[in-house]
Coordinates of C-alpha atoms and ligand atoms in Angstrom, one line a residue:
M27 CA -16.2 -51.1 -144.4
P28 CA -17.2 -53.9 -142.4
I29 CA -19.2 -52.8 -138.5
R30 CA -16.9 -53.9 -136.5
V31 CA -19.0 -55.3 -133.9
A32 CA -17.5 -56.6 -129.9
V33 CA -19.4 -59.3 -128.2
I34 CA -18.0 -60.1 -124.7
G35 CA -18.9 -63.7 -122.9
G36 CA -19.0 -67.7 -125.6
G37 CA -21.5 -68.7 -123.7
A38 CA -24.8 -69.6 -125.7
A39 CA -25.7 -65.6 -126.9
G40 CA -22.6 -64.8 -127.2
L41 CA -21.8 -67.9 -129.7
C42 CA -25.3 -67.6 -130.9
A43 CA -24.1 -63.3 -131.5
A44 CA -21.3 -65.4 -133.4
R45 CA -23.2 -67.2 -136.0
Y46 CA -24.8 -65.1 -137.5
L47 CA -22.8 -62.1 -137.7
R48 CA -19.7 -64.5 -139.2
A49 CA -22.2 -65.4 -141.4
K50 CA -22.4 -61.8 -143.5
P51 CA -18.7 -61.6 -143.2
D52 CA -18.8 -58.2 -145.8
V53 CA -21.3 -56.7 -143.0
F54 CA -20.2 -57.6 -139.9
Q55 CA -16.8 -58.2 -138.6
A56 CA -17.3 -60.2 -135.0
V57 CA -14.1 -60.6 -132.0
V58 CA -15.7 -62.1 -128.7
Y59 CA -13.7 -62.2 -126.2
E60 CA -14.1 -64.6 -123.3
Q61 CA -12.6 -64.7 -119.6
A62 CA -12.8 -68.2 -119.4
D63 CA -10.2 -70.7 -120.9
Q64 CA -13.2 -72.3 -122.7
I65 CA -16.6 -71.6 -124.4
G66 CA -19.5 -72.8 -122.4
G67 CA -20.4 -70.0 -119.7
T68 CA -23.2 -71.2 -117.1
W69 CA -23.3 -75.0 -118.9
V70 CA -19.1 -75.2 -118.4
Y71 CA -19.6 -77.2 -115.1
T72 CA -16.6 -76.1 -112.1
E73 CA -15.8 -78.4 -107.9
N74 CA -14.5 -74.6 -107.7
V75 CA -16.5 -72.3 -105.7
G76 CA -15.5 -68.6 -105.0
K77 CA -12.5 -68.2 -106.7
D78 CA -11.4 -70.4 -110.1
K79 CA -7.5 -71.3 -110.8
Y80 CA -6.8 -67.6 -112.3
G81 CA -8.5 -65.5 -109.6
L82 CA -12.5 -65.1 -110.8
P83 CA -15.1 -65.4 -109.6
V84 CA -17.5 -68.7 -110.1
H85 CA -19.3 -68.3 -112.6
S86 CA -20.6 -71.3 -113.5
S87 CA -24.4 -72.0 -111.2
M88 CA -24.0 -76.0 -112.4
Y89 CA -24.0 -79.2 -109.5
Q90 CA -23.2 -82.1 -110.5
R91 CA -26.4 -83.9 -111.5
L92 CA -27.7 -81.6 -113.3
R93 CA -30.2 -82.8 -115.9
T94 CA -32.3 -79.7 -118.3
N95 CA -34.8 -78.5 -117.4
L96 CA -36.0 -78.3 -120.3
P97 CA -36.2 -81.3 -123.3
K98 CA -33.2 -80.9 -125.4
E99 CA -35.2 -80.1 -128.7
L100 CA -36.0 -76.6 -126.6
M101 CA -32.1 -77.0 -125.5
M102 CA -31.2 -76.6 -130.1
Y103 CA -29.7 -73.2 -131.5
P104 CA -32.0 -72.6 -135.0
G105 CA -30.4 -74.3 -137.5
L106 CA -28.2 -77.1 -134.8
P107 CA -30.6 -80.4 -134.1
I108 CA -29.1 -81.4 -131.1
T109 CA -29.0 -85.5 -130.8
E110 CA -26.7 -85.1 -127.9
G111 CA -28.2 -87.4 -124.6
G112 CA -29.9 -90.4 -126.9
R113 CA -33.4 -91.2 -126.4
T114 CA -32.8 -88.8 -123.2
S115 CA -35.2 -85.4 -123.2
F116 CA -33.5 -84.2 -119.8
I117 CA -30.1 -84.1 -120.9
K118 CA -27.2 -84.0 -119.0
H119 CA -25.3 -80.0 -118.6
T120 CA -22.3 -82.0 -119.8
E121 CA -24.2 -83.3 -122.8
V122 CA -25.7 -79.1 -123.6
L123 CA -22.1 -78.3 -123.3
Q124 CA -20.9 -81.0 -126.0
Y125 CA -23.7 -79.8 -127.7
M126 CA -22.4 -75.5 -127.6
N127 CA -18.5 -77.2 -128.7
R128 CA -20.0 -78.7 -131.6
Y129 CA -22.0 -75.1 -132.7
A130 CA -18.8 -73.7 -132.6
W131 CA -16.5 -75.8 -134.6
T132 CA -19.9 -76.0 -137.1
Y133 CA -19.7 -72.2 -137.3
D134 CA -16.5 -72.3 -137.6
L135 CA -16.8 -70.1 -134.7
H136 CA -13.5 -70.6 -132.9
K137 CA -11.2 -68.3 -135.7
C138 CA -13.1 -65.3 -134.5
I139 CA -13.1 -66.0 -130.0
Q140 CA -10.5 -64.8 -127.9
L141 CA -10.6 -67.1 -124.3
L142 CA -8.7 -65.6 -121.2
T143 CA -9.1 -62.6 -122.3
R144 CA -11.9 -60.8 -119.7
V145 CA -14.1 -57.1 -120.5
Q146 CA -12.7 -54.2 -118.6
S147 CA -14.0 -51.8 -119.9
V148 CA -16.3 -50.5 -122.4
K149 CA -17.2 -46.8 -122.9
P150 CA -18.9 -44.6 -125.8
I151 CA -16.9 -41.7 -128.6
V152 CA -19.4 -40.0 -129.4
N153 CA -18.3 -38.0 -133.1
C154 CA -20.9 -35.4 -134.2
N155 CA -23.4 -38.2 -134.0
K156 CA -21.5 -41.4 -134.9
T157 CA -21.5 -43.1 -131.5
S158 CA -17.7 -46.0 -131.7
W159 CA -16.7 -48.1 -128.3
E160 CA -13.4 -48.6 -126.9
V161 CA -13.4 -51.9 -125.4
T162 CA -10.6 -52.3 -123.1
V163 CA -9.6 -56.4 -122.0
K164 CA -7.0 -58.1 -120.5
S165 CA -5.5 -61.2 -120.8
V166 CA -6.9 -63.7 -118.1
K167 CA -4.0 -66.2 -118.0
D168 CA -1.4 -62.7 -117.8
P169 CA -2.7 -60.2 -114.9
D170 CA 0.0 -57.7 -115.5
A171 CA 1.0 -57.5 -119.6
T172 CA -0.9 -54.1 -120.9
P173 CA -4.7 -53.7 -121.1
Q174 CA -5.7 -54.1 -124.6
V175 CA -7.6 -51.1 -125.9
N176 CA -10.0 -51.4 -128.8
E177 CA -12.1 -49.8 -131.4
F178 CA -15.5 -51.6 -132.3
D179 CA -18.4 -50.2 -134.3
A180 CA -21.1 -52.0 -131.8
V181 CA -20.0 -53.9 -128.8
M182 CA -22.6 -57.4 -128.0
V183 CA -23.4 -57.7 -124.6
C184 CA -23.8 -61.4 -123.9
N185 CA -22.5 -62.3 -120.0
G186 CA -25.2 -63.6 -118.5
H187 CA -27.0 -62.7 -115.7
Y188 CA -26.8 -66.1 -112.9
A189 CA -23.1 -65.9 -111.9
V190 CA -23.5 -63.4 -109.4
P191 CA -25.5 -64.6 -106.3
S192 CA -28.5 -62.4 -104.9
Y193 CA -29.0 -62.6 -100.9
P194 CA -31.4 -62.0 -98.5
N195 CA -31.7 -59.4 -95.8
I196 CA -32.6 -61.7 -92.8
P197 CA -32.8 -60.8 -89.9
G198 CA -30.0 -62.9 -87.6
L199 CA -28.8 -64.4 -90.3
E200 CA -25.1 -63.9 -89.0
T201 CA -26.0 -65.4 -86.3
F202 CA -26.2 -69.1 -88.2
S203 CA -25.0 -71.3 -86.3
G204 CA -25.2 -73.8 -89.7
K205 CA -24.0 -73.3 -93.0
V206 CA -25.0 -70.5 -94.9
I207 CA -25.4 -71.6 -98.6
H208 CA -26.7 -70.1 -101.8
S209 CA -27.2 -72.2 -104.4
H210 CA -24.9 -70.9 -106.5
E211 CA -22.3 -72.9 -104.7
Y212 CA -24.4 -76.6 -104.8
R213 CA -22.4 -79.0 -106.0
H214 CA -22.5 -81.8 -103.9
P215 CA -26.4 -84.0 -102.3
E216 CA -23.5 -86.1 -100.4
D217 CA -21.9 -82.6 -99.0
F218 CA -25.2 -82.3 -97.1
K219 CA -25.8 -86.8 -96.0
G220 CA -28.3 -86.9 -93.2
Q221 CA -28.9 -83.0 -92.5
T222 CA -31.6 -80.5 -91.9
V223 CA -32.1 -78.3 -94.4
V224 CA -34.1 -75.0 -94.6
L225 CA -34.2 -74.7 -99.3
F226 CA -35.1 -70.5 -99.6
G227 CA -37.3 -70.0 -102.0
A228 CA -39.2 -72.3 -105.1
G229 CA -37.6 -70.6 -108.6
S230 CA -35.9 -73.2 -110.7
S231 CA -33.1 -73.9 -108.5
G232 CA -34.9 -74.1 -105.7
C233 CA -37.8 -77.0 -107.3
D234 CA -34.5 -78.4 -108.6
I235 CA -31.7 -79.0 -105.7
C236 CA -34.9 -80.1 -103.6
V237 CA -35.6 -82.6 -106.1
D238 CA -32.0 -83.3 -106.4
L239 CA -31.1 -82.9 -102.7
H240 CA -33.7 -85.0 -100.7
T241 CA -32.2 -89.1 -100.9
F242 CA -29.5 -88.0 -99.3
V243 CA -30.7 -85.2 -96.2
D244 CA -32.7 -86.1 -92.9
K245 CA -35.3 -83.4 -93.6
I246 CA -36.3 -80.4 -96.0
Y247 CA -38.5 -77.9 -95.2
F248 CA -39.3 -76.0 -97.7
S249 CA -39.2 -72.5 -97.6
H250 CA -41.4 -70.1 -99.9
H251 CA -44.3 -67.7 -100.9
I252 CA -45.6 -69.6 -103.7
P253 CA -49.5 -69.7 -102.8
N254 CA -49.5 -73.6 -102.9
I255 CA -46.8 -76.2 -104.8
D256 CA -49.0 -79.9 -105.3
A257 CA -46.9 -81.6 -107.8
L258 CA -45.4 -84.0 -105.8
L259 CA -43.2 -83.8 -103.5
P260 CA -40.2 -85.7 -102.0
D261 CA -41.2 -87.4 -98.8
N262 CA -38.7 -85.8 -96.3
L263 CA -39.8 -82.6 -97.4
R264 CA -42.0 -80.3 -96.1
Q265 CA -43.8 -76.9 -97.5
V266 CA -43.0 -73.5 -94.4
P267 CA -43.7 -70.2 -95.1
D268 CA -41.3 -67.1 -96.4
I269 CA -37.7 -67.2 -93.2
K270 CA -38.6 -64.3 -91.1
S271 CA -36.1 -63.6 -89.5
I272 CA -32.4 -66.8 -87.5
D273 CA -32.3 -67.2 -84.1
K274 CA -28.6 -69.1 -83.9
G275 CA -29.6 -72.6 -84.9
R276 CA -33.8 -71.7 -85.4
V277 CA -34.8 -70.1 -88.7
V278 CA -38.0 -68.7 -87.4
F279 CA -41.2 -68.6 -89.8
T280 CA -43.5 -66.1 -90.6
D281 CA -46.2 -67.8 -89.1
G282 CA -45.2 -68.2 -86.7
Q283 CA -42.8 -71.7 -86.3
S284 CA -39.9 -72.3 -86.3
V285 CA -37.3 -75.6 -87.0
E286 CA -34.1 -77.0 -86.4
A287 CA -31.9 -76.4 -89.4
D288 CA -27.9 -77.6 -90.3
V289 CA -28.2 -76.1 -93.3
L290 CA -29.6 -73.1 -94.9
M291 CA -29.4 -72.8 -98.7
L292 CA -30.2 -69.8 -99.9
C293 CA -32.3 -70.6 -103.8
T294 CA -32.6 -66.1 -104.0
G295 CA -30.9 -65.8 -108.1
Y296 CA -28.7 -63.7 -108.9
L297 CA -28.0 -60.4 -110.1
Y298 CA -27.6 -58.7 -113.5
D299 CA -23.9 -57.2 -112.9
L300 CA -22.5 -54.8 -115.6
P301 CA -19.6 -53.7 -114.2
F302 CA -17.4 -52.7 -117.6
L303 CA -19.8 -49.9 -118.3
T304 CA -18.3 -46.9 -117.6
P305 CA -20.6 -44.3 -116.5
E306 CA -20.3 -43.0 -120.4
C307 CA -22.9 -45.8 -121.3
E308 CA -25.5 -44.5 -119.5
V309 CA -26.6 -48.4 -118.5
V310 CA -28.7 -47.6 -115.5
V311 CA -29.3 -50.9 -113.5
D312 CA -32.1 -51.1 -111.1
R313 CA -32.1 -53.4 -108.7
K314 CA -33.6 -56.6 -112.0
R315 CA -34.4 -54.0 -114.8
I316 CA -32.1 -52.5 -116.8
S317 CA -32.8 -49.5 -118.5
P318 CA -33.1 -48.0 -121.2
L319 CA -33.7 -50.7 -123.7
Y320 CA -36.0 -51.7 -125.7
K321 CA -37.5 -54.6 -126.5
H322 CA -34.8 -55.7 -123.7
I323 CA -32.1 -55.1 -126.7
L324 CA -31.2 -52.3 -127.0
H325 CA -29.8 -48.9 -125.5
T326 CA -32.0 -46.5 -126.7
K327 CA -29.7 -43.7 -127.0
H328 CA -26.6 -45.6 -128.3
T329 CA -28.0 -48.2 -130.0
S330 CA -25.2 -49.7 -130.9
L331 CA -25.0 -50.9 -127.6
S332 CA -26.8 -54.2 -126.9
F333 CA -27.8 -57.1 -124.1
I334 CA -28.7 -60.5 -125.4
G335 CA -30.2 -63.0 -123.2
V336 CA -31.4 -59.8 -120.3
V337 CA -34.6 -61.8 -120.6
W338 CA -35.9 -64.6 -118.7
T339 CA -37.5 -67.6 -118.1
I340 CA -37.0 -68.6 -121.9
S341 CA -36.2 -70.9 -124.2
P342 CA -33.6 -69.3 -124.2
F343 CA -32.2 -71.0 -127.4
Q344 CA -34.3 -70.0 -130.4
L345 CA -34.9 -66.4 -128.0
L346 CA -31.6 -65.3 -128.3
A347 CA -30.7 -65.8 -132.1
C348 CA -33.9 -64.0 -132.7
Q349 CA -32.2 -61.4 -130.2
V350 CA -29.2 -61.4 -132.3
R351 CA -30.6 -61.0 -135.7
F352 CA -33.3 -58.3 -134.3
A353 CA -29.8 -56.5 -133.3
M354 CA -27.3 -56.9 -136.2
A355 CA -31.2 -55.3 -138.3
A356 CA -29.8 -52.4 -136.3
L357 CA -26.4 -52.6 -137.0
D358 CA -26.9 -52.8 -140.7
G359 CA -29.9 -50.4 -141.6
T360 CA -31.3 -53.8 -142.4
M361 CA -34.5 -52.5 -140.3
I362 CA -35.3 -48.9 -139.5
L363 CA -35.5 -47.8 -135.7
P364 CA -37.9 -45.9 -134.3
S365 CA -36.6 -42.6 -133.1
R366 CA -35.8 -42.4 -129.5
T367 CA -38.4 -40.7 -128.2
D368 CA -40.6 -43.3 -128.9
M369 CA -38.7 -46.2 -128.1
D370 CA -38.8 -44.7 -124.3
A371 CA -42.5 -44.3 -125.3
D372 CA -42.6 -48.6 -126.1
T373 CA -40.2 -49.8 -123.4
Q374 CA -41.8 -46.9 -120.6
R375 CA -45.4 -49.5 -121.9
D376 CA -43.9 -52.7 -121.5
Y377 CA -42.9 -51.7 -118.5
E378 CA -45.8 -51.1 -117.2
Y379 CA -48.7 -53.7 -119.1
R380 CA -46.5 -55.6 -117.3
C381 CA -47.3 -53.8 -113.7
D382 CA -50.4 -52.6 -114.4
E383 CA -52.2 -55.4 -117.0
L384 CA -50.0 -59.2 -115.7
K385 CA -49.7 -57.4 -112.1
Y386 CA -46.3 -58.7 -112.7
P387 CA -43.8 -56.8 -109.8
H388 CA -40.5 -54.8 -110.6
H389 CA -38.9 -56.8 -110.5
Y390 CA -40.0 -59.5 -112.9
A391 CA -38.8 -56.4 -116.0
H392 CA -37.8 -58.4 -118.2
K393 CA -39.1 -61.9 -117.0
M394 CA -40.4 -63.3 -120.2
D395 CA -42.6 -66.9 -119.7
H396 CA -46.3 -66.6 -121.9
L397 CA -44.7 -63.2 -123.5
Q398 CA -42.3 -65.0 -125.6
W399 CA -43.6 -66.7 -128.5
E400 CA -45.2 -63.3 -129.7
Y401 CA -41.8 -61.8 -129.0
N402 CA -39.7 -63.1 -131.0
K403 CA -41.9 -63.4 -134.0
E404 CA -42.0 -59.2 -133.4
L405 CA -38.5 -59.2 -133.1
L406 CA -38.0 -60.6 -135.7
R407 CA -40.4 -59.3 -138.5
L408 CA -39.1 -55.6 -137.2
A409 CA -36.0 -56.9 -137.9
N410 CA -37.6 -57.9 -141.7
V411 CA -36.3 -61.3 -142.0
V412 CA -37.0 -63.8 -144.2
D413 CA -36.4 -66.8 -143.0
D414 CA -36.3 -67.7 -139.8
D415 CA -33.6 -70.4 -139.5
G416 CA -36.4 -72.2 -137.3
A417 CA -36.8 -70.0 -134.4
T418 CA -40.3 -70.3 -134.1
L419 CA -41.8 -73.3 -135.2
P420 CA -45.4 -73.6 -132.9
L421 CA -43.3 -77.2 -131.9
F422 CA -41.3 -74.7 -129.2
K423 CA -44.1 -73.4 -128.0
E424 CA -46.1 -76.6 -126.9
L425 CA -43.1 -78.1 -125.6
Y426 CA -42.8 -75.3 -123.3
A427 CA -45.8 -75.8 -122.0
L428 CA -45.6 -79.2 -121.7
T429 CA -43.2 -78.7 -119.6
W430 CA -44.0 -77.4 -116.7
R431 CA -47.1 -78.7 -116.9
L432 CA -45.2 -81.7 -116.6
R433 CA -43.4 -80.2 -113.7
A434 CA -45.9 -79.3 -112.2
K435 CA -47.1 -82.6 -111.5
D436 CA -44.7 -84.5 -110.4
L437 CA -41.3 -82.3 -109.2
V438 CA -39.1 -85.4 -108.5
N439 CA -40.3 -87.4 -112.1
Y440 CA -40.3 -85.8 -114.8
K441 CA -36.9 -85.5 -115.9
K442 CA -37.1 -89.0 -116.3
R443 CA -40.3 -88.7 -119.0
I444 CA -38.9 -89.3 -122.8
V445 CA -40.5 -86.8 -124.3
E446 CA -40.2 -87.9 -128.5
T447 CA -40.3 -85.4 -131.4
S448 CA -41.3 -85.8 -135.0
D449 CA -37.9 -85.1 -137.0
D450 CA -39.7 -82.9 -139.2
L451 CA -40.4 -81.3 -135.5
T452 CA -43.7 -80.9 -135.8
S453 CA -45.9 -83.1 -132.8
W454 CA -44.8 -84.7 -130.4
Q455 CA -45.7 -87.2 -128.0
V456 CA -44.2 -87.9 -124.1
L457 CA -43.7 -91.1 -123.4
Ligands
FAD18 P1 -23.6 -67.5 -119.6 O1 -24.1 -68.7 -119.6 O2 -23.6 -67.2 -119.0 O3 -22.5 -66.8 -120.8 C1 -22.0 -66.2 -120.4 C2 -20.3 -65.7 -120.5 O4 -19.4 -64.0 -120.3 C3 -19.3 -66.4 -119.8 O5 -18.6 -67.6 -120.1 C4 -18.8 -65.6 -119.1 O6 -17.1 -66.1 -118.8 C5 -19.0 -64.4 -120.0 N1 -17.8 -62.9 -119.3 C6 -18.5 -62.4 -118.1 N2 -18.1 -61.2 -118.1 C7 -17.4 -61.1 -119.3 C8 -15.7 -60.3 -119.2 N3 -15.9 -59.5 -118.6 N4 -15.5 -60.5 -120.2 C9 -15.0 -61.8 -120.7 N5 -16.1 -63.1 -120.3 C10 -17.2 -62.2 -120.2 N6 -31.5 -72.8 -119.4 C11 -32.2 -73.5 -120.2 O7 -32.9 -73.9 -122.1 N7 -32.0 -75.0 -119.6 C12 -32.0 -75.2 -118.2 O8 -31.7 -76.2 -118.0 C13 -31.4 -74.4 -117.9 N8 -30.8 -74.3 -116.8 C14 -29.8 -73.6 -115.4 C15 -29.3 -74.6 -114.4 C16 -28.9 -73.5 -114.0 C17 -28.1 -73.6 -112.5 C18 -28.3 -71.6 -114.3 C19 -27.6 -70.7 -113.6 C20 -29.3 -71.4 -115.6 C21 -30.2 -72.6 -116.4 N9 -30.1 -71.8 -118.0 C22 -31.2 -73.2 -118.3 C23 -30.1 -71.1 -118.2 C24 -29.2 -70.8 -118.3 O9 -28.3 -69.2 -118.5 C25 -28.9 -70.2 -120.0 O10 -29.1 -71.4 -120.7 C26 -27.7 -69.8 -121.0 O11 -26.6 -70.9 -121.1 C27 -27.6 -68.8 -120.6 O12 -26.4 -68.3 -121.9 P2 -25.4 -66.6 -121.2 O13 -24.5 -66.8 -122.6 O14 -26.4 -65.4 -121.8 O15 -24.7 -66.6 -120.4

């Protein structure tokens, strides 16, 4: 009997899971549950904010003119070259979605994807020393229909983590007389024509939205606590420290200065959200840390429950493939897992290394950045994967570092650069 796997979500992670699970039909039988009416997850752009046409919270955080912040070779699943966007390197979100659809057709993934099906609950059923999973799903189109209860041997959680905004605690925020908007709801720069915007947060979204906005707005006050962003920035942008408080139309910064603003744009990130896991799953979300996860993937008690794509600051498409193959190896016995105690100890060591050696704050528990390359290799090594499908080419690390260098020099124009790679993906040059 194949191992029955429920995959929650049909975005980049869920599609990747489906591809590798379907490649072993004698071993695995996969069902991908996707609540939306198409695959692609966050890459499915919508004009909607708030609720979608089915009454569900809007999932995507894409804005209309978004281009990728990584060159397209890094947006490529192992095994399927990305050709979308022609010569352009930093491609449009529509082209990423097009590529993901091509991936799904290439590997015939639609056969196992159930669209418009929302996972409502996931509950372990413990029998002697084997855990199976009760997965309850509901039709999105027909909310009055009776929920369906199915049993699986394993669950892969691939529900993304850029859909539920994280709002900061700013004293006086409720008194702000202008418009407050989170980056999750940002779509068009035209909406802010001629206005003065305080943009709070200098993560990827904050930096990208500054550039998208600057030719439309009067002035941007870019509020953040990064010591020195000395990249070429828009002329009408001024860097200011964190926001201390708000008093009606005035935004007060921690150095005491204040400005009148029309708009407060919160680029303050997102929360992990796992509403379908019942308490019996024993998963703890402590701000930005999900526990207890071995290698940021496997639940150390219920190892047939895995989480794909929890980590961040990554080149996702290759990393997701490594994570999926690791989770599969744990399920089919290709990899013998350490004891639960040893997995917990390994997880704790990883966390302490981040805090003590890297001086990361708690909420960087799943941040990867420079750690991702060795991490990918380690996952494949532990999973005894012989053919890595091109997931760990040295070029990816080089292009990733290159992108950060280009970005650090010229935030406004770096996406106009063309990064040309050789056909065998061993060398590159920037034009
Ligand atoms: P998602 O794409 O969020 O997919 C999760 C899926 O799960 C969704 O389809 C959702 O509908 C579904 N789902 C959720 N809950 C349920 C449920 N209960 N039942 C059924 N289905 C459910 N990465 C890059 O590499 N380059 C970039 O340039 C880049 N730009 C980005 C820009 C923005 C604005 C954002 C938000 C992210 C960006 N990313 C970028 C990161 C991006 O999130 C990843 O590339 C990748 O798409 C994550 O895929 P995922 O499958 O983990 O999550």
